[in-house]
Amino acid sequence: MTSSDLEQLDIQPLTKARFAPFGTVIETGGATQIGINQGTTIRFDAMAGVDVTAGDGTPIISLFRGTRRPDPIEIHLLERHPLGSQAFMPLSQHDWLVVVAHGNAAGDAPDFSTLACFRATGEQGVSYDRGIWHHPLLVLQPVQDFLVIDRQGEGHNLDEVWHDGPAALINP
Amino acid sequence: MTSSDLEQLDIQPLTKARFAPFGTVIETGGATQIGINQGTTIRFDAMAGVDVTAGDGTPIISLFRGTRRPDPIEIHLLERHPLGSQAFMPLSQHDWLVVVAHGNAAGDAPDFSTLACFRATGEQGVSYDRGIWHHPLLVLQPVQDFLVIDRQGEGHNLDEVWHDGPAALINP
């Protein structure tokens, strides 16, 4: 199969409704606003939860520094975290890409025919629900930093499934 | 007492060593670096933990939008969260201020004579340990956004102690 035969994924704007089957969009829009700190601060409350306490899991805060992959982006694999959610929040105001898929009927691998690609703004993070198949970080600038909240602890918390050759292309 | 009699707090650069009695500086410097995602991403791992599961607490991700207070900044109060840590990470590359104090001997109020002020860069967050007395968010730009990871759940998780008049001044 040549690359010209490969499906080119549509890039859809990221919205809470579109992303709902996969997790939570972390954004101020739609969040409950609470005035705090003697009126100097607005708290956009509980934009996302953190679900990492399965087993002996505890939440940790890390930083992911992602570099851009070559164009077109070839989708070769997806991964999931069976024991915890994983949240990404951009630390700079640049768009980035989110690629997810539903699981297959057996529940042991992604269904690559359901791949979906979303373009997030620099003010949108996502929290992948526990067990959701997603592509590793895809950035559009040469380098972009993200704050990541995920799980630390014993237990098997990473499944990775490679497609037989590229499953799809993205032309950002 | 006139404001000219008030102590002006020194503003010290924020470092892990200086902040250690109060919590964790969230920064890439000194963090364990792990190459992931087919070599496209560096994970700066576990820059901070999240300690919010006391009682029935769970971690949540919120956004604080802080506005600048008038100059000089008057320190009137401190607060603490008895049931959980609270982490702040700036979402823009601007400095901000962190003000903390030790507790008094009785353990029921801050010792305002121990006030300390740190200047954090836009690439430094902090996680206040559970129970640490700290001032509400202090920003230096007209408006600055922070991602906040703290505790949701039942129980008494906010103590606030007001000083009798301003305890100190800060001239950023």
PDB file of C-alpha atoms in Angstrom, chain B residues 10-165:
ATOM      1  CA  ASP B  10      12.328  41.158  50.762  1.00  0.00           C
ATOM      2  CA  ILE B  11      11.523  39.418  47.500  1.00  0.00           C
ATOM      3  CA  GLN B  12      13.791  36.403  47.091  1.00  0.00           C
ATOM      4  CA  PRO B  13      14.165  34.349  43.912  1.00  0.00           C
ATOM      5  CA  LEU B  14      12.182  31.121  44.261  1.00  0.00           C
ATOM      6  CA  THR B  15      14.395  28.043  44.600  1.00  0.00           C
ATOM      7  CA  LYS B  16      13.729  24.469  45.635  1.00  0.00           C
ATOM      8  CA  ALA B  17      15.972  24.860  48.670  1.00  0.00           C
ATOM      9  CA  ARG B  18      14.327  28.036  49.957  1.00  0.00           C
ATOM     10  CA  PHE B  19      10.831  26.666  49.404  1.00  0.00           C
ATOM     11  CA  ALA B  20      11.456  23.182  50.816  1.00  0.00           C
ATOM     12  CA  PRO B  21       9.881  23.899  54.240  1.00  0.00           C
ATOM     13  CA  PHE B  22       6.641  24.898  52.525  1.00  0.00           C
ATOM     14  CA  GLY B  23       6.257  22.529  49.602  1.00  0.00           C
ATOM     15  CA  THR B  24       7.610  21.804  46.150  1.00  0.00           C
ATOM     16  CA  VAL B  25       8.754  24.055  43.322  1.00  0.00           C
ATOM     17  CA  ILE B  26       7.284  22.651  40.096  1.00  0.00           C
ATOM     18  CA  GLU B  27       9.993  23.116  37.490  1.00  0.00           C
ATOM     19  CA  THR B  28      11.958  21.093  34.977  1.00  0.00           C
ATOM     20  CA  GLY B  29      15.302  21.905  36.602  1.00  0.00           C
ATOM     21  CA  GLY B  30      16.490  18.900  38.556  1.00  0.00           C
ATOM     22  CA  ALA B  31      13.632  16.655  37.428  1.00  0.00           C
ATOM     23  CA  THR B  32      14.251  13.138  36.146  1.00  0.00           C
ATOM     24  CA  GLN B  33      14.124  13.220  32.329  1.00  0.00           C
ATOM     25  CA  ILE B  34      12.677  10.220  30.491  1.00  0.00           C
ATOM     26  CA  GLY B  35      12.595   9.930  26.700  1.00  0.00           C
ATOM     27  CA  ILE B  36       9.163   8.666  25.579  1.00  0.00           C
ATOM     28  CA  ASN B  37       6.795   8.656  22.604  1.00  0.00           C
ATOM     29  CA  GLN B  38       9.208   7.184  20.063  1.00  0.00           C
ATOM     30  CA  GLY B  39      11.836   9.708  21.044  1.00  0.00           C
ATOM     31  CA  THR B  40       9.671  12.762  20.319  1.00  0.00           C
ATOM     32  CA  THR B  41       8.929  13.733  23.922  1.00  0.00           C
ATOM     33  CA  ILE B  42      10.876  14.310  27.122  1.00  0.00           C
ATOM     34  CA  ARG B  43       8.960  13.508  30.279  1.00  0.00           C
ATOM     35  CA  PHE B  44      10.153  15.582  33.256  1.00  0.00           C
ATOM     36  CA  ASP B  45       8.808  13.073  35.697  1.00  0.00           C
ATOM     37  CA  ALA B  46       6.941  13.626  38.940  1.00  0.00           C
ATOM     38  CA  MET B  47       7.970  17.231  39.510  1.00  0.00           C
ATOM     39  CA  ALA B  48       5.421  17.209  42.356  1.00  0.00           C
ATOM     40  CA  GLY B  49       3.057  14.833  44.072  1.00  0.00           C
ATOM     41  CA  VAL B  50      -0.578  15.577  44.880  1.00  0.00           C
ATOM     42  CA  ASP B  51      -1.701  14.905  48.465  1.00  0.00           C
ATOM     43  CA  VAL B  52      -5.466  15.314  48.544  1.00  0.00           C
ATOM     44  CA  THR B  53      -7.001  11.987  49.493  1.00  0.00           C
ATOM     45  CA  ALA B  54      -7.503  12.739  53.208  1.00  0.00           C
ATOM     46  CA  GLY B  55     -11.128  12.117  54.123  1.00  0.00           C
ATOM     47  CA  ASP B  56     -12.960  11.360  50.903  1.00  0.00           C
ATOM     48  CA  GLY B  57     -10.903  13.863  48.921  1.00  0.00           C
ATOM     49  CA  THR B  58     -10.212  13.502  45.219  1.00  0.00           C
ATOM     50  CA  PRO B  59      -7.944  15.575  42.973  1.00  0.00           C
ATOM     51  CA  ILE B  60      -9.483  18.116  40.618  1.00  0.00           C
ATOM     52  CA  ILE B  61      -8.048  20.391  37.957  1.00  0.00           C
ATOM     53  CA  SER B  62      -9.192  24.014  37.998  1.00  0.00           C
ATOM     54  CA  LEU B  63      -8.004  27.309  36.525  1.00  0.00           C
ATOM     55  CA  PHE B  64      -7.390  30.430  38.624  1.00  0.00           C
ATOM     56  CA  ARG B  65      -7.540  33.756  36.800  1.00  0.00           C
ATOM     57  CA  GLY B  66      -5.806  36.267  39.071  1.00  0.00           C
ATOM     58  CA  THR B  67      -5.798  40.053  38.782  1.00  0.00           C
ATOM     59  CA  ARG B  68      -3.130  42.343  40.155  1.00  0.00           C
ATOM     60  CA  ARG B  69      -3.678  44.054  43.508  1.00  0.00           C
ATOM     61  CA  PRO B  70      -2.759  47.721  44.121  1.00  0.00           C
ATOM     62  CA  ASP B  71       0.852  48.703  44.885  1.00  0.00           C
ATOM     63  CA  PRO B  72       2.256  48.334  47.441  1.00  0.00           C
ATOM     64  CA  ILE B  73       0.672  44.955  48.094  1.00  0.00           C
ATOM     65  CA  GLU B  74      -0.573  44.814  51.692  1.00  0.00           C
ATOM     66  CA  ILE B  75      -0.454  41.439  53.390  1.00  0.00           C
ATOM     67  CA  HIS B  76      -3.583  41.188  55.514  1.00  0.00           C
ATOM     68  CA  LEU B  77      -4.226  37.475  55.751  1.00  0.00           C
ATOM     69  CA  LEU B  78      -2.930  33.995  55.208  1.00  0.00           C
ATOM     70  CA  GLU B  79      -4.785  30.783  54.556  1.00  0.00           C
ATOM     71  CA  ARG B  80      -4.089  27.060  54.753  1.00  0.00           C
ATOM     72  CA  HIS B  81      -5.736  23.868  53.528  1.00  0.00           C
ATOM     73  CA  PRO B  82      -5.669  21.301  56.353  1.00  0.00           C
ATOM     74  CA  LEU B  83      -6.754  18.406  54.144  1.00  0.00           C
ATOM     75  CA  GLY B  84      -4.750  18.788  50.999  1.00  0.00           C
ATOM     76  CA  SER B  85      -1.884  20.117  48.964  1.00  0.00           C
ATOM     77  CA  GLN B  86      -2.585  22.821  46.381  1.00  0.00           C
ATOM     78  CA  ALA B  87      -0.510  23.207  43.232  1.00  0.00           C
ATOM     79  CA  PHE B  88      -0.297  26.290  40.986  1.00  0.00           C
ATOM     80  CA  MET B  89       1.331  26.253  37.547  1.00  0.00           C
ATOM     81  CA  PRO B  90       1.428  29.444  35.458  1.00  0.00           C
ATOM     82  CA  LEU B  91      -0.125  29.189  31.991  1.00  0.00           C
ATOM     83  CA  SER B  92       1.771  32.214  30.700  1.00  0.00           C
ATOM     84  CA  GLN B  93       5.434  33.131  30.854  1.00  0.00           C
ATOM     85  CA  HIS B  94       5.212  35.858  33.475  1.00  0.00           C
ATOM     86  CA  ASP B  95       6.675  36.153  36.955  1.00  0.00           C
ATOM     87  CA  TRP B  96       4.415  35.962  39.999  1.00  0.00           C
ATOM     88  CA  LEU B  97       4.778  36.109  43.796  1.00  0.00           C
ATOM     89  CA  VAL B  98       4.543  33.454  46.482  1.00  0.00           C
ATOM     90  CA  VAL B  99       4.098  34.465  50.136  1.00  0.00           C
ATOM     91  CA  VAL B 100       4.235  31.946  52.977  1.00  0.00           C
ATOM     92  CA  ALA B 101       4.795  31.780  56.723  1.00  0.00           C
ATOM     93  CA  HIS B 102       5.420  29.195  59.392  1.00  0.00           C
ATOM     94  CA  GLY B 103       2.701  28.314  61.877  1.00  0.00           C
ATOM     95  CA  ASN B 104       2.658  29.567  65.458  1.00  0.00           C
ATOM     96  CA  ALA B 105       3.535  27.349  68.399  1.00  0.00           C
ATOM     97  CA  ALA B 106      -0.105  26.494  69.069  1.00  0.00           C
ATOM     98  CA  GLY B 107      -0.515  25.367  65.473  1.00  0.00           C
ATOM     99  CA  ASP B 108      -3.723  27.307  64.987  1.00  0.00           C
ATOM    100  CA  ALA B 109      -2.499  30.428  63.167  1.00  0.00           C
ATOM    101  CA  PRO B 110       0.425  31.697  61.119  1.00  0.00           C
ATOM    102  CA  ASP B 111       3.349  33.464  62.750  1.00  0.00           C
ATOM    103  CA  PHE B 112       3.278  36.675  60.729  1.00  0.00           C
ATOM    104  CA  SER B 113       6.809  37.516  61.912  1.00  0.00           C
ATOM    105  CA  THR B 114       8.045  34.671  59.673  1.00  0.00           C
ATOM    106  CA  LEU B 115       6.501  35.947  56.431  1.00  0.00           C
ATOM    107  CA  ALA B 116       8.623  35.180  53.351  1.00  0.00           C
ATOM    108  CA  CYS B 117       8.099  36.349  49.775  1.00  0.00           C
ATOM    109  CA  PHE B 118       9.463  34.593  46.685  1.00  0.00           C
ATOM    110  CA  ARG B 119       9.448  35.713  43.072  1.00  0.00           C
ATOM    111  CA  ALA B 120       8.613  32.793  40.773  1.00  0.00           C
ATOM    112  CA  THR B 121       9.288  32.869  37.060  1.00  0.00           C
ATOM    113  CA  GLY B 122       6.626  32.002  34.488  1.00  0.00           C
ATOM    114  CA  GLU B 123       8.200  28.552  34.241  1.00  0.00           C
ATOM    115  CA  GLN B 124       7.914  27.827  37.965  1.00  0.00           C
ATOM    116  CA  GLY B 125       4.870  26.536  39.751  1.00  0.00           C
ATOM    117  CA  VAL B 126       4.535  25.627  43.397  1.00  0.00           C
ATOM    118  CA  SER B 127       2.700  22.976  45.347  1.00  0.00           C
ATOM    119  CA  TYR B 128       1.911  24.095  48.872  1.00  0.00           C
ATOM    120  CA  ASP B 129       2.088  21.164  51.245  1.00  0.00           C
ATOM    121  CA  ARG B 130      -1.035  20.345  53.201  1.00  0.00           C
ATOM    122  CA  GLY B 131      -1.459  22.792  56.083  1.00  0.00           C
ATOM    123  CA  ILE B 132       1.092  25.374  54.921  1.00  0.00           C
ATOM    124  CA  TRP B 133       0.103  29.000  55.544  1.00  0.00           C
ATOM    125  CA  HIS B 134       0.192  30.955  52.293  1.00  0.00           C
ATOM    126  CA  HIS B 135      -1.179  34.134  50.822  1.00  0.00           C
ATOM    127  CA  PRO B 136      -3.848  33.984  48.126  1.00  0.00           C
ATOM    128  CA  LEU B 137      -2.575  34.227  44.534  1.00  0.00           C
ATOM    129  CA  LEU B 138      -0.420  37.298  43.779  1.00  0.00           C
ATOM    130  CA  VAL B 139       0.167  38.148  40.136  1.00  0.00           C
ATOM    131  CA  LEU B 140       2.254  40.890  38.553  1.00  0.00           C
ATOM    132  CA  GLN B 141       0.541  41.273  35.191  1.00  0.00           C
ATOM    133  CA  PRO B 142      -2.956  42.762  35.018  1.00  0.00           C
ATOM    134  CA  VAL B 143      -4.336  39.220  34.552  1.00  0.00           C
ATOM    135  CA  GLN B 144      -2.570  35.844  34.809  1.00  0.00           C
ATOM    136  CA  ASP B 145      -3.947  32.314  34.519  1.00  0.00           C
ATOM    137  CA  PHE B 146      -2.796  29.290  36.527  1.00  0.00           C
ATOM    138  CA  LEU B 147      -3.670  25.629  36.379  1.00  0.00           C
ATOM    139  CA  VAL B 148      -4.522  24.495  39.911  1.00  0.00           C
ATOM    140  CA  ILE B 149      -4.573  20.929  41.209  1.00  0.00           C
ATOM    141  CA  ASP B 150      -6.206  20.622  44.598  1.00  0.00           C
ATOM    142  CA  ARG B 151      -8.794  18.743  46.629  1.00  0.00           C
ATOM    143  CA  GLN B 152     -12.517  18.242  46.194  1.00  0.00           C
ATOM    144  CA  GLY B 153     -14.489  16.566  48.938  1.00  0.00           C
ATOM    145  CA  GLU B 154     -16.256  16.928  52.251  1.00  0.00           C
ATOM    146  CA  GLY B 155     -14.527  18.248  55.333  1.00  0.00           C
ATOM    147  CA  HIS B 156     -13.007  21.486  56.592  1.00  0.00           C
ATOM    148  CA  ASN B 157     -10.243  22.391  54.139  1.00  0.00           C
ATOM    149  CA  LEU B 158      -9.820  26.153  54.517  1.00  0.00           C
ATOM    150  CA  ASP B 159      -8.521  28.168  57.469  1.00  0.00           C
ATOM    151  CA  GLU B 160      -8.137  31.896  56.990  1.00  0.00           C
ATOM    152  CA  VAL B 161      -6.434  34.168  59.542  1.00  0.00           C
ATOM    153  CA  TRP B 162      -6.553  37.955  59.236  1.00  0.00           C
ATOM    154  CA  HIS B 163      -3.873  40.116  60.793  1.00  0.00           C
ATOM    155  CA  ASP B 164      -4.900  43.161  62.835  1.00  0.00           C
ATOM    156  CA  GLY B 165      -4.216  45.623  60.019  1.00  0.00           C
TER     157      GLY B 165
END
